[in-house]
Short mmCIF file of C-alpha atoms in Angstrom, two decimals:
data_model
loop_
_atom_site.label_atom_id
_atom_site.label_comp_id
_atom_site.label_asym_id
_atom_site.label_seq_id
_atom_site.Cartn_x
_atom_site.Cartn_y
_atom_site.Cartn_z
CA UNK A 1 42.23 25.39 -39.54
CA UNK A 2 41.47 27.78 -42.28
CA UNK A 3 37.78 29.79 -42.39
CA UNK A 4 35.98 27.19 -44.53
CA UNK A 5 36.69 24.33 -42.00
CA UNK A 6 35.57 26.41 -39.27
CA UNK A 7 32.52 27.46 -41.16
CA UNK A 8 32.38 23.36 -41.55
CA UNK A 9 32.89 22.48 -38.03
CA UNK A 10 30.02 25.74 -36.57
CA UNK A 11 27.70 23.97 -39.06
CA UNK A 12 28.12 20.45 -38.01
CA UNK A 13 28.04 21.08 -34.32
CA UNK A 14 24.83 23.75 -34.59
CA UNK A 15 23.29 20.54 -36.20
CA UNK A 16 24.00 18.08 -34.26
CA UNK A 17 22.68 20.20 -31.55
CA UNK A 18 19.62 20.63 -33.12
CA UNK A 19 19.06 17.12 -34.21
CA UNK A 20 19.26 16.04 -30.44
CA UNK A 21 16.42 19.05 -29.22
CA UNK A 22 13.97 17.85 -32.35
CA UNK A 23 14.52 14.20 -30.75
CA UNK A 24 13.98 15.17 -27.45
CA UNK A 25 11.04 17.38 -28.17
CA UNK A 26 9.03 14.42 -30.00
CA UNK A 27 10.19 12.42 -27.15
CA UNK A 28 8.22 14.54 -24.87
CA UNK A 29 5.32 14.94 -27.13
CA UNK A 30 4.99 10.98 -27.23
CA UNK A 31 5.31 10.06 -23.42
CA UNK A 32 2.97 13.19 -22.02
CA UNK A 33 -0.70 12.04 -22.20
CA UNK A 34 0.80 8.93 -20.15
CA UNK A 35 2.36 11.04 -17.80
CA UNK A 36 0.58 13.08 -14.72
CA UNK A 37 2.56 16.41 -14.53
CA UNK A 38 3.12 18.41 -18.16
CA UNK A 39 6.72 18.73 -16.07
CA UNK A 40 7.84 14.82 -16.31
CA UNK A 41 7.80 14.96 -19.49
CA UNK A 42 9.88 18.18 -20.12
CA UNK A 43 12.18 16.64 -17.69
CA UNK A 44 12.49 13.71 -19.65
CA UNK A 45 12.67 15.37 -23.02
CA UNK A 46 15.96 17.30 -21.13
CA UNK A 47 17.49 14.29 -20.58
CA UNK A 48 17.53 12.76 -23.58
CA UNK A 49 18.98 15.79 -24.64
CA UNK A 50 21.43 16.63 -21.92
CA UNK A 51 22.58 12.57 -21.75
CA UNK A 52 23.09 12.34 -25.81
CA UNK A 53 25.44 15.82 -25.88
CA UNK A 54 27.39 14.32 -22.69
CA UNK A 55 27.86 11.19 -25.46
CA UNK A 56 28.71 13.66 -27.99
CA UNK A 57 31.40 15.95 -26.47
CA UNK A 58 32.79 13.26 -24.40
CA UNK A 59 34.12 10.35 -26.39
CA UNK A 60 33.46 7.44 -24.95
CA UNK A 61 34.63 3.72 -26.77
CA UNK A 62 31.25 2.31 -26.91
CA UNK A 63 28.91 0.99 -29.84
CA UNK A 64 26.10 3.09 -31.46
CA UNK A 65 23.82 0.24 -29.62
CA UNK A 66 25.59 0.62 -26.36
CA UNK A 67 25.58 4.34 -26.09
CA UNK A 68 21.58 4.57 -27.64
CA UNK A 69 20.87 2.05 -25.05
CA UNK A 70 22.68 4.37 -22.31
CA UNK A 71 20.55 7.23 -23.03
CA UNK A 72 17.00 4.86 -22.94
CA UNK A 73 17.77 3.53 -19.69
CA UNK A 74 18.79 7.23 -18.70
CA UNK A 75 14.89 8.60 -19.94
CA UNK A 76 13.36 5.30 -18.62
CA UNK A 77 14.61 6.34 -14.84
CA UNK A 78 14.04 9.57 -14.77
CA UNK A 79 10.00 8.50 -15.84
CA UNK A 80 9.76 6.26 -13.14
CA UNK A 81 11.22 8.26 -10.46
CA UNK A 82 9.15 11.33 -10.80
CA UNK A 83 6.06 9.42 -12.00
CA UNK A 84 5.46 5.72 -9.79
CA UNK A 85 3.43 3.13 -11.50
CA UNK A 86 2.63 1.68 -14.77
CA UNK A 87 6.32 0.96 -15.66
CA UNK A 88 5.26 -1.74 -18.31
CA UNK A 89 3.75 0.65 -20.29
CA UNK A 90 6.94 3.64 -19.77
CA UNK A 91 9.32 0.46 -20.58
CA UNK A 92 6.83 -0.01 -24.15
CA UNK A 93 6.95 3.91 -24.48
CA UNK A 94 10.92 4.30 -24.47
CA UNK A 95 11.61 1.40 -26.29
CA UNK A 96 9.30 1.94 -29.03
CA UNK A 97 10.13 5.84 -29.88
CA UNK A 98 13.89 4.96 -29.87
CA UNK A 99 12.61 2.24 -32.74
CA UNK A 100 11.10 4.75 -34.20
CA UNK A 101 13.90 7.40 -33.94
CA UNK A 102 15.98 4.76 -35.91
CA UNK A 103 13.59 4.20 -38.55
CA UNK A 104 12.91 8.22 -38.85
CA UNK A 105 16.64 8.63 -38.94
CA UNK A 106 17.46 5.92 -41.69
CA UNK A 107 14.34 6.99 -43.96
CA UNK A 108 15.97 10.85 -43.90
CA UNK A 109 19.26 9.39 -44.65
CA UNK A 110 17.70 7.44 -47.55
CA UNK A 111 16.18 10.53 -48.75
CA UNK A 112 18.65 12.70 -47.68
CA UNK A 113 21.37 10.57 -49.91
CA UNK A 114 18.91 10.56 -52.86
CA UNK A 115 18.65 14.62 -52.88
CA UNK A 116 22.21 14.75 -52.39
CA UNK A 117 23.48 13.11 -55.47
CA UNK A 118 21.46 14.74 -57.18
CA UNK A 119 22.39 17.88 -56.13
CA UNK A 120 25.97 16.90 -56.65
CA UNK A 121 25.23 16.23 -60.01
CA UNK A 122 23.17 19.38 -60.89
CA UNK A 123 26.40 21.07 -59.71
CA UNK A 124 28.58 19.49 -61.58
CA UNK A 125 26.98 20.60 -65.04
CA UNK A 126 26.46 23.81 -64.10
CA UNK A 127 29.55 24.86 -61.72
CA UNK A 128 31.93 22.33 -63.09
CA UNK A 129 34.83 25.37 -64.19
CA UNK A 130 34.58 27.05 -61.17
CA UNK A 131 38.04 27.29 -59.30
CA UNK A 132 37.55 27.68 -55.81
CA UNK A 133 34.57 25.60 -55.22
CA UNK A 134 34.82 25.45 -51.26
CA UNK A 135 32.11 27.57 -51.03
CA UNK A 136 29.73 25.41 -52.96
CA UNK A 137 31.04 22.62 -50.90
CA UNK A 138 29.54 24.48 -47.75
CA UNK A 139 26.83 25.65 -49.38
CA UNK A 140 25.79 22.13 -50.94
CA UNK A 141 26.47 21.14 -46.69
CA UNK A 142 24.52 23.79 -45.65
CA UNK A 143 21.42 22.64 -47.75
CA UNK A 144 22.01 19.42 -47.35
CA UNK A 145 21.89 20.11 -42.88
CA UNK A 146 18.71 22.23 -43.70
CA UNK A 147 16.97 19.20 -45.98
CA UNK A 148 17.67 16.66 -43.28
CA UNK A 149 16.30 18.66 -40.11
CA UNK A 150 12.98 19.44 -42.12
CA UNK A 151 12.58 15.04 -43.03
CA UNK A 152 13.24 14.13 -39.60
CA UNK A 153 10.82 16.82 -38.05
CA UNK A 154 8.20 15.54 -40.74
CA UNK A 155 8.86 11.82 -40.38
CA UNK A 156 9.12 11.81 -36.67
CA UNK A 157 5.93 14.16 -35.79
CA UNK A 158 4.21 11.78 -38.62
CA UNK A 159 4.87 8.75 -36.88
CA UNK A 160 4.46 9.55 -33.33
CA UNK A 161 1.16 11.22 -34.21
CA UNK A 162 -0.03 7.98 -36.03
CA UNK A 163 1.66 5.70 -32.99
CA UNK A 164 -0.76 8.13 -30.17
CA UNK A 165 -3.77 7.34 -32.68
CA UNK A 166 -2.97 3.51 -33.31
CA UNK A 167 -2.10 2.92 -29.28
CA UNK A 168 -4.25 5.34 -28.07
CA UNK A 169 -4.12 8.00 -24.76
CA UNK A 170 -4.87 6.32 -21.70
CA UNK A 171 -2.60 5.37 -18.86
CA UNK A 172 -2.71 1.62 -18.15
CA UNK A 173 -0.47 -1.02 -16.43
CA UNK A 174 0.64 -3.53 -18.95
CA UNK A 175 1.14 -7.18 -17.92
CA UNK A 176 4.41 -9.13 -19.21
CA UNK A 177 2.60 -10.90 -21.93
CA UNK A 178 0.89 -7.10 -23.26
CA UNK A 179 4.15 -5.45 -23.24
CA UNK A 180 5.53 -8.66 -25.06
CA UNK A 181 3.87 -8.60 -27.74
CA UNK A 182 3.97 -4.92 -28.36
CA UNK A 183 7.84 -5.05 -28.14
CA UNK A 184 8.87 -7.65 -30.12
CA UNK A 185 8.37 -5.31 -33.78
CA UNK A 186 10.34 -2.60 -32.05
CA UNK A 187 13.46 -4.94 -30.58
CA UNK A 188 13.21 -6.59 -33.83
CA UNK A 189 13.29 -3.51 -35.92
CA UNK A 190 16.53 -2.04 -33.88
CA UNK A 191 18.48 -5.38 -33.69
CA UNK A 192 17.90 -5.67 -37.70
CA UNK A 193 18.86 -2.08 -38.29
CA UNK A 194 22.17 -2.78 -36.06
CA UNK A 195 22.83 -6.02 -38.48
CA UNK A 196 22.26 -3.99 -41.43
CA UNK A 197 25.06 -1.57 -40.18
CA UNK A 198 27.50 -3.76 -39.26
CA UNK A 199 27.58 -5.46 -42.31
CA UNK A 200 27.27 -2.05 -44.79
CA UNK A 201 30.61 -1.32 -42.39
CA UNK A 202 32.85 -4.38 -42.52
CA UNK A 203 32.46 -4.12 -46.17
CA UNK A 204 33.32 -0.86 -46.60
CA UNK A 205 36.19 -1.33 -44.41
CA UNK A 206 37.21 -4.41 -46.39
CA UNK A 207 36.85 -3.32 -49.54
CA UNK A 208 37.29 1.05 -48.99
CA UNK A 209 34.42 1.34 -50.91
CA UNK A 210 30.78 3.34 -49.57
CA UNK A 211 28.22 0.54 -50.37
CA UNK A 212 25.91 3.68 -51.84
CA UNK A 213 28.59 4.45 -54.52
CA UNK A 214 28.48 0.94 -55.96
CA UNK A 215 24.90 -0.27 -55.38
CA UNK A 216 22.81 2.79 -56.62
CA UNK A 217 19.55 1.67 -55.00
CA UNK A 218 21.24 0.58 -51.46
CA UNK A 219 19.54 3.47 -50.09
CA UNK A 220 15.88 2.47 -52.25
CA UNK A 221 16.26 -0.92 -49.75
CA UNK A 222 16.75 1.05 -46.90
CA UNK A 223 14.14 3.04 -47.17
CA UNK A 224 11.77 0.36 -47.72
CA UNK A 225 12.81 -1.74 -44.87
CA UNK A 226 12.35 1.58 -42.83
CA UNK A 227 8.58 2.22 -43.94
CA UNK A 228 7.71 -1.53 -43.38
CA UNK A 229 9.85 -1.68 -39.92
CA UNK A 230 7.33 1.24 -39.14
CA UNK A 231 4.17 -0.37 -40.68
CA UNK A 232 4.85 -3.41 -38.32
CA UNK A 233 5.02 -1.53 -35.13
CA UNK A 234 2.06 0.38 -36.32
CA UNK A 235 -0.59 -1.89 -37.37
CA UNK A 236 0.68 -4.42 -34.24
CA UNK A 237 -0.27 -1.41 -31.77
CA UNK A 238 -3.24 -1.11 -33.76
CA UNK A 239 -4.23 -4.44 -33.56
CA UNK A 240 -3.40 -4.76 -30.14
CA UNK A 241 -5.51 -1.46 -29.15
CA UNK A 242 -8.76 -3.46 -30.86
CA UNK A 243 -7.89 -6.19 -28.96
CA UNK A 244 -7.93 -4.65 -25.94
CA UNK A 245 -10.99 -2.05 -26.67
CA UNK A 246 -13.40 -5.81 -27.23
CA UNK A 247 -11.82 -7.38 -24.35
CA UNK A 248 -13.14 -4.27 -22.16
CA UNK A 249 -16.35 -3.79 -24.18
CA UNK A 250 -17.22 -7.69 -23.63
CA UNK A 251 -16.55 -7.15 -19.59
CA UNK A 252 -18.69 -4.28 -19.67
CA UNK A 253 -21.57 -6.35 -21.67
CA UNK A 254 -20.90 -8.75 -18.62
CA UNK A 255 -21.15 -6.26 -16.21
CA UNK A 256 -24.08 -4.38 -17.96
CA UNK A 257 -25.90 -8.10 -17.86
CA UNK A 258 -25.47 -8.40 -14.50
CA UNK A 259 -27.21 -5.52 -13.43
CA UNK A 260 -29.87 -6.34 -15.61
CA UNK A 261 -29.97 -9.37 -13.81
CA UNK A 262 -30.06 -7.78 -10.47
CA UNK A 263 -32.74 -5.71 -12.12
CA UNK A 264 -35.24 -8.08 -12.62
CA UNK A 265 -34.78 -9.97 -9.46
CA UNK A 266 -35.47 -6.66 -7.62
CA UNK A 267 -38.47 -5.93 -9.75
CA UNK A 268 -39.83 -9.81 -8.72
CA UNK A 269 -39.03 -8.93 -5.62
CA UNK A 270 -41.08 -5.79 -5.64
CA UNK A 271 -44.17 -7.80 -7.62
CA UNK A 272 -43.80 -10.42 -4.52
CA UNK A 273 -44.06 -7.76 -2.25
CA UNK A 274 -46.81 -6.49 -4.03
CA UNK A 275 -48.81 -9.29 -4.16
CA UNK A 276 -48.29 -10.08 -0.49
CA UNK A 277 -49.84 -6.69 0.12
CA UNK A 278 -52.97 -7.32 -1.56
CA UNK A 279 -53.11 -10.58 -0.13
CA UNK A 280 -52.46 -8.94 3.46
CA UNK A 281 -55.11 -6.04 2.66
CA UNK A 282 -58.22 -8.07 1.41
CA UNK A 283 -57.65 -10.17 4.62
CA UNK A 284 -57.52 -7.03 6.49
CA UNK A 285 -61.37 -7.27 7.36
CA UNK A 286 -61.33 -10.77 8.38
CA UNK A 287 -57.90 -9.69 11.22
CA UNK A 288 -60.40 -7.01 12.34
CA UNK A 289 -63.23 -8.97 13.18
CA UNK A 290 -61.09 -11.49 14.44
CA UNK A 291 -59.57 -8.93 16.93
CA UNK A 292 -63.26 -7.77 17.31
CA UNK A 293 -64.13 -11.23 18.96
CA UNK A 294 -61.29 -11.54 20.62
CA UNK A 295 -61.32 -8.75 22.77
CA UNK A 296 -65.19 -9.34 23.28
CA UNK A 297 -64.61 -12.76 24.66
CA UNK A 298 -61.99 -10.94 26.80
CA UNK A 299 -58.72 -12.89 25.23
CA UNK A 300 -56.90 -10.13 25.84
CA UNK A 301 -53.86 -12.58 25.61
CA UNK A 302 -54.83 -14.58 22.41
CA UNK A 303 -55.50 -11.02 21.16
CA UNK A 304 -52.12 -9.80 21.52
CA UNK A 305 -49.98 -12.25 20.07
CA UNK A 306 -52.55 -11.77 17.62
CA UNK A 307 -51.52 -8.35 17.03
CA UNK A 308 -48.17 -9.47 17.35
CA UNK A 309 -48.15 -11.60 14.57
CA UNK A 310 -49.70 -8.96 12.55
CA UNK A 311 -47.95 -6.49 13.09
CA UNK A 312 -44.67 -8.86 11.94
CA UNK A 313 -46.94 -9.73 8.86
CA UNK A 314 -46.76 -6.31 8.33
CA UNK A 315 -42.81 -6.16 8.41
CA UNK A 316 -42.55 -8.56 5.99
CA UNK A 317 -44.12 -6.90 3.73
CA UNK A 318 -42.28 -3.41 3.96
CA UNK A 319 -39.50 -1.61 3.00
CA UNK A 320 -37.48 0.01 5.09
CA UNK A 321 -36.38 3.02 2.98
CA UNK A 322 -38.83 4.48 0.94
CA UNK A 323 -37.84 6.74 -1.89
CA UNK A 324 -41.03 7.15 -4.29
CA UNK A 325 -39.82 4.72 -6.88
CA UNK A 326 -40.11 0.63 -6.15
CA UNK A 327 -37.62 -0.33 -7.67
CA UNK A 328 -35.37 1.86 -6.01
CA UNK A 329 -37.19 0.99 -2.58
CA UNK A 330 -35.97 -2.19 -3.34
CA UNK A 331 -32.43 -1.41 -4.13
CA UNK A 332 -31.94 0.90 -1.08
CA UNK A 333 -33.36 -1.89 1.62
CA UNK A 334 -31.42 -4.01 0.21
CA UNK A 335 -27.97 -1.71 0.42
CA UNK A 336 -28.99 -0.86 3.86
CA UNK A 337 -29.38 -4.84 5.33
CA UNK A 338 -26.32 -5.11 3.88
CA UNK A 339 -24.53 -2.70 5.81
CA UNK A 340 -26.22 -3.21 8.60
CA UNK A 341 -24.80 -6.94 8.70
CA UNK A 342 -21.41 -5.14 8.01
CA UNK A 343 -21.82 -2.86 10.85
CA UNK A 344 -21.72 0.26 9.00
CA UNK A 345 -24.36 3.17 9.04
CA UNK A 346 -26.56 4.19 6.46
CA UNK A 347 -28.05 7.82 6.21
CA UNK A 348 -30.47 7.90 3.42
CA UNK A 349 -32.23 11.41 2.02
CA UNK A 350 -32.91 9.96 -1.47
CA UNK A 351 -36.01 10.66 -3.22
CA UNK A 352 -36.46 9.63 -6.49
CA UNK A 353 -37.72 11.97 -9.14
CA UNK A 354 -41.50 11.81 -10.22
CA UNK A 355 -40.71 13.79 -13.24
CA UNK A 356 -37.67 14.19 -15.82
CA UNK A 357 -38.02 10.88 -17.39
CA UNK A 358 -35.01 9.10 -15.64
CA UNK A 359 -35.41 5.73 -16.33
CA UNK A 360 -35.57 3.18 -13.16
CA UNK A 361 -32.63 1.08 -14.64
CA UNK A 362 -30.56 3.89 -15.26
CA UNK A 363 -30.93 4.70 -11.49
CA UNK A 364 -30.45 1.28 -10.05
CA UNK A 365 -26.51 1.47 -11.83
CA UNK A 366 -26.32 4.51 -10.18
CA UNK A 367 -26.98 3.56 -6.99
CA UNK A 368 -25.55 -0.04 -7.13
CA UNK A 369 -22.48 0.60 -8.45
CA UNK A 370 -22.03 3.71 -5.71
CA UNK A 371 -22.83 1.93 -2.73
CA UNK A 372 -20.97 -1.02 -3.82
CA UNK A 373 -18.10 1.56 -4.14
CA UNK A 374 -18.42 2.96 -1.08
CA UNK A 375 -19.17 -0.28 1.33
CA UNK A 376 -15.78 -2.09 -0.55
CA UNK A 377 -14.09 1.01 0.45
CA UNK A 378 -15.05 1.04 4.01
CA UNK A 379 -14.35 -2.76 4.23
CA UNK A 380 -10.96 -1.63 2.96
CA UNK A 381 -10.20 0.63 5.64
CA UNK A 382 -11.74 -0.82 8.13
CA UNK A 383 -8.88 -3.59 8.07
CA UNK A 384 -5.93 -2.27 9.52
CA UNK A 385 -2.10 -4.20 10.12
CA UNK A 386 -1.31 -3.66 13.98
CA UNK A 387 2.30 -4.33 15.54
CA UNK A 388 1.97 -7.59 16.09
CA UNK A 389 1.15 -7.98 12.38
CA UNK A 390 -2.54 -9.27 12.93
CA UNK A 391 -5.98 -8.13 11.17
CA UNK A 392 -7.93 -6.02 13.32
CA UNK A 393 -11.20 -3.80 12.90
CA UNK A 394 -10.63 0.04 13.59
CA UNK A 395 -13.10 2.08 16.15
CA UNK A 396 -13.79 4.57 13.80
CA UNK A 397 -17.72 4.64 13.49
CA UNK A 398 -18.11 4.27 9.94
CA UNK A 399 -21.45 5.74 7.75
CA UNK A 400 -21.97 5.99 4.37
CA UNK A 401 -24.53 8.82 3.23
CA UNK A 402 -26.67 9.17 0.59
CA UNK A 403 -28.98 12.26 -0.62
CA UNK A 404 -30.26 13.96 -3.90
CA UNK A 405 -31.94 17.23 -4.24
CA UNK A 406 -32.55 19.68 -7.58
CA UNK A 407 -31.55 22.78 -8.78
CA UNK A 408 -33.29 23.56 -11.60
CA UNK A 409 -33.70 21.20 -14.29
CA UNK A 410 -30.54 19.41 -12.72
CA UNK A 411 -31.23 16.26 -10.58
CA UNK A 412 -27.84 15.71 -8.17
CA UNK A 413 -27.44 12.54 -6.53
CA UNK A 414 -24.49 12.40 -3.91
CA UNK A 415 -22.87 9.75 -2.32
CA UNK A 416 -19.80 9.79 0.79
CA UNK A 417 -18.00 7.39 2.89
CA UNK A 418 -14.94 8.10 5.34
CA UNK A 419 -11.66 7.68 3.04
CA UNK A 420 -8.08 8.27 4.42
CA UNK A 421 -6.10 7.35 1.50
CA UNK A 422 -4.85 8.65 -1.49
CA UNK A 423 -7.01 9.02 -4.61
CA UNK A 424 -5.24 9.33 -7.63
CA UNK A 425 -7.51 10.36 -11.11
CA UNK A 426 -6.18 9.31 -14.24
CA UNK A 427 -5.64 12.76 -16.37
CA UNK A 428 -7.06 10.32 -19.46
CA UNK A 429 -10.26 8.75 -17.89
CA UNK A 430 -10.95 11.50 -15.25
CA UNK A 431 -11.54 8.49 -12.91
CA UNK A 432 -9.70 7.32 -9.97
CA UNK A 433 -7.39 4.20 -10.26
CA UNK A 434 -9.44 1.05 -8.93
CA UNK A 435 -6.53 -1.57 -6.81
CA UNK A 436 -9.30 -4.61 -7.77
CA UNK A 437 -8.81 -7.67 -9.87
CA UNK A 438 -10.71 -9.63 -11.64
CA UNK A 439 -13.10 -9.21 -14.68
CA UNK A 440 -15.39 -6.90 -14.55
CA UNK A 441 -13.50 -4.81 -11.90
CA UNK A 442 -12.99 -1.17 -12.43
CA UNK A 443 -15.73 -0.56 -14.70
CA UNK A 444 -18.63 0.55 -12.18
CA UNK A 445 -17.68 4.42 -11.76
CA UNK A 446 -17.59 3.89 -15.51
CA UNK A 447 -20.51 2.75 -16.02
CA UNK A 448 -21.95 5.63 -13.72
CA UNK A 449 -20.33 8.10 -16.05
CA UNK A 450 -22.01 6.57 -18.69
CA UNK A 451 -25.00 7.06 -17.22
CA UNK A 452 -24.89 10.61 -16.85
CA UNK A 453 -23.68 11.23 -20.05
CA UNK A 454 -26.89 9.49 -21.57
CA UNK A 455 -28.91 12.10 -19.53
CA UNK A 456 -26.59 14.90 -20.80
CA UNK A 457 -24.73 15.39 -17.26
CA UNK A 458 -21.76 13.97 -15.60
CA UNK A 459 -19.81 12.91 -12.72
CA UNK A 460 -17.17 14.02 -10.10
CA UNK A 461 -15.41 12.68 -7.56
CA UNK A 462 -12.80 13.79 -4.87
CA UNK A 463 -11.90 14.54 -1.26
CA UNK A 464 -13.60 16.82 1.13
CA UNK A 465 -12.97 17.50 4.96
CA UNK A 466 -16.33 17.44 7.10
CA UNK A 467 -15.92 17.54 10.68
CA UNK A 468 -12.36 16.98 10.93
CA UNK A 469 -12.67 13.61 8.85
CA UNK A 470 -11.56 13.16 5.15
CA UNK A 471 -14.90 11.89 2.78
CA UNK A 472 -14.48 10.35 -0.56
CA UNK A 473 -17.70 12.02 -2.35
CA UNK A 474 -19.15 11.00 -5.51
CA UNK A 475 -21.45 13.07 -7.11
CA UNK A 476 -23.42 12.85 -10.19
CA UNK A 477 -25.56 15.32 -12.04
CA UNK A 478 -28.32 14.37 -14.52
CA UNK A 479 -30.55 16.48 -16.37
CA UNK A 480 -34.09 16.40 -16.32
CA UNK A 481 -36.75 16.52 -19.22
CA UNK A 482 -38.76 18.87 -19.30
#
């Protein structure tokens, strides 16, 4: 091997080496807003690489298909072992960047080809009498390496930017008929770029001729079927996002409804209330002298069922949590006959606040959608598998406490319930995964959020130890006018 081959063979090897670390390196950019540690997706970024060098060096009699699908199954394990969950959407992830590594690939070869004959060419008329033209052959190489490691950089980074825009950053669990449809462009794309191959092979192997070097604009067709292959899988993720973005805004119209719903049947229920204590308080007079006689004519008997039935009168028409806000009043009883009926304790320090200019709906999401958290979640755990494989309630005294107080011009309203399991926060939403199904289903710490936002505050939620037991506590903070 004399020094220009070995010039030839440092070159080739240096860029086939960097060719796989670009790949990988996209590769990692792509998967890690879906993934939970920054670490996964380095990991899987050096297996792509480490997998397609092992291909390299080693020669193994396989097809390009064969060995590309090697290396995606290779990526796809090593995502789901070190991150569980969601593997419809890691399947959708790996399958559509190797699409789109294909496409980049072929549209810098198109390019690539185009820049190269006409490099050739501009060489030819001007170098054409030079003897020893080896070193314009490794030059022209050299350039040419240098050309295509700067158009797959560009096309790559350009497409899997526009894919995160078009699909979005959130992790999500795809069912079969999502990840269907979001597949079938990318399968397609790959299984056509295959048959184009296979057939621009046999016939050069048939007739000894490149394809390029008799059809001029080959590489023209190539390139367009590469940009469309793309477009597909682009505006399909696009389309697919939209989809999916109404579909959530119409359950959270539902679920918005509902409460407003819930709304006005506590405000009836406060004007009922109402009523029933004017009614009870103009007859107030008339139960006096009534009592008056009573006890004159000496019925001290008659006179205290009489008070009895009064006094349950009087029950009837009151609350039993009281918060300086009727609506709220409302809400609160309400939670609290509920758990009561569920056996579960209710420790209350709310009081609404008489100034800031929170609005009384705004509240009652608040509060509904946290206590409905927190009683589903004690129901949850309160339901327990024993040896013998039957249901069984723990002895755990369960509570669920609620309190608000101010700091400033911040109002804080906190809510806490026993929790032994694992709470897991998306890094996209900042909210913890929700294991219900259904429509309308995962949207009410959402909705909180929302909430708080509107009254230029926010929302947390995590685990805290108090008094040797784990507490789920949810806390939001709102900002008051004025």
């Amino acid at each position: 091997m004399d020094r220009i081959d070995l010039y030839f063979e440092i070159a080739s090897n240096i860029y086939s080496v960097l060719l796989t670390l670009i790949v990988s390196f996209f590769y990692m950019v792509w998967v890690r807003p879906f993934l939970l540690k920054r670490r996964t997706a380095w990991l899987c970024g050096a297996t792509y690489a480490v997998v397609m060098e092992i291909l390299i060096i080693i020669p193994v009699n396989m097809t390009e298909m064969v060995a590309y699908g090697l290396v995606v199954m290779s990526v796809f394990l090593v995502m789901c072992l070190f991150d569980r969950g969601n593997v419809g959407q890691k399947f959708f992830l790996t399958i559509t960047f190797f699409c789109l590594r294909w496409q980049s690939f072929l549209i810098q070869a198109s390019v690539g080809n185009e820049f190269y004959l006409l490099q050739y060419k501009i060489e030819e008329s001007l170098l054409g009498s030079v003897n020893d033209k080896d070193i314009v052959w490794l030059g022209r190489y050299l350039v040419q390496c240098i050309l295509d490691i700067l158009l797959v950089i560009g096309v790559m980074g350009s497409s899997v930017r526009l894919m995160l825009w078009a699909y979005g950053v959130r992790r999500e669990d795809m069912k079969g008929r999502e990840l269907l449809i979001l597949l079938v462009p990318s399968v397609s794309g790959v299984f056509t770029y295959e048959v184009l191959k296979h057939y621009e092979k046999i016939y050069e192997r048939d007739s000894g001729k490149y394809v390029l070097g008799i059809y001029g604009y080959h590489d023209w067709l190539m390139l367009l079927y590469s940009v469309i292959c793309f477009m597909t899988i682009f505006v399909m993720t696009y389309v697919f996002r939209q989809w999916q973005n109404e579909r959530e805004e119409d359950k959270q119209r539902e679920v918005f409804s509902r409460q407003v719903q819930d709304l006005e049947s506590h405000i009836g229920e406060v004007e009922r209330l109402y009523r029933d204590m004017r009614s009870l308080r103009h007859d107030m007079g008339n139960h006096l002298m009534t009592l008056e006689q009573l006890y004159g004519a000496g019925e001290y008997e008659q006179a205290e069922k009489y008070v009895g039935t009064l006094k349950r009168e009087m029950q009837n028409v009151s609350l039993d949590v009281t918060s300086g806000n009727p609506v709220t009043d409302i809400i609160l009883s309400g939670r609290k006959k509920e758990m009561e009926d569920k056996g579960i304790r209710f420790e209350c320090d709310f009081h609404y606040p008489q100034t800031g200019g929170i609005n009384a709906f705004d509240m009652s999401i608040i509060l509904n959608n946290a206590l409905s958290n927190a009683i589903e979640a004690i129901e949850r755990e309160q339901t327990t598998t024993t040896d013998n494989d039957t249901l069984q309630k723990n002895i755990v005294q369960d509570d669920i406490s609620l309190s608000s107080h101010r700091v400033k011009n911040m109002y804080i309203i906190e809510v806490s319930n026993p929790y032994k399991g694992e709470l897991s926060v998306d890094v996209i939403s900042g909210l913890p995964g929700t294991s219900k199904t259904g429509d309308g289903h995962g949207f009410g710490l959402a909705n909180i959020r929302h909430v708080a936002r509107k009254y230029y505050g926010d929302m947390e939620i995590g685990k805290e130890m108090r008094e040797g037991e784990s507490y789920c506590v949810l806390r939001v903070m709102l900002q008051l006018a004025g």
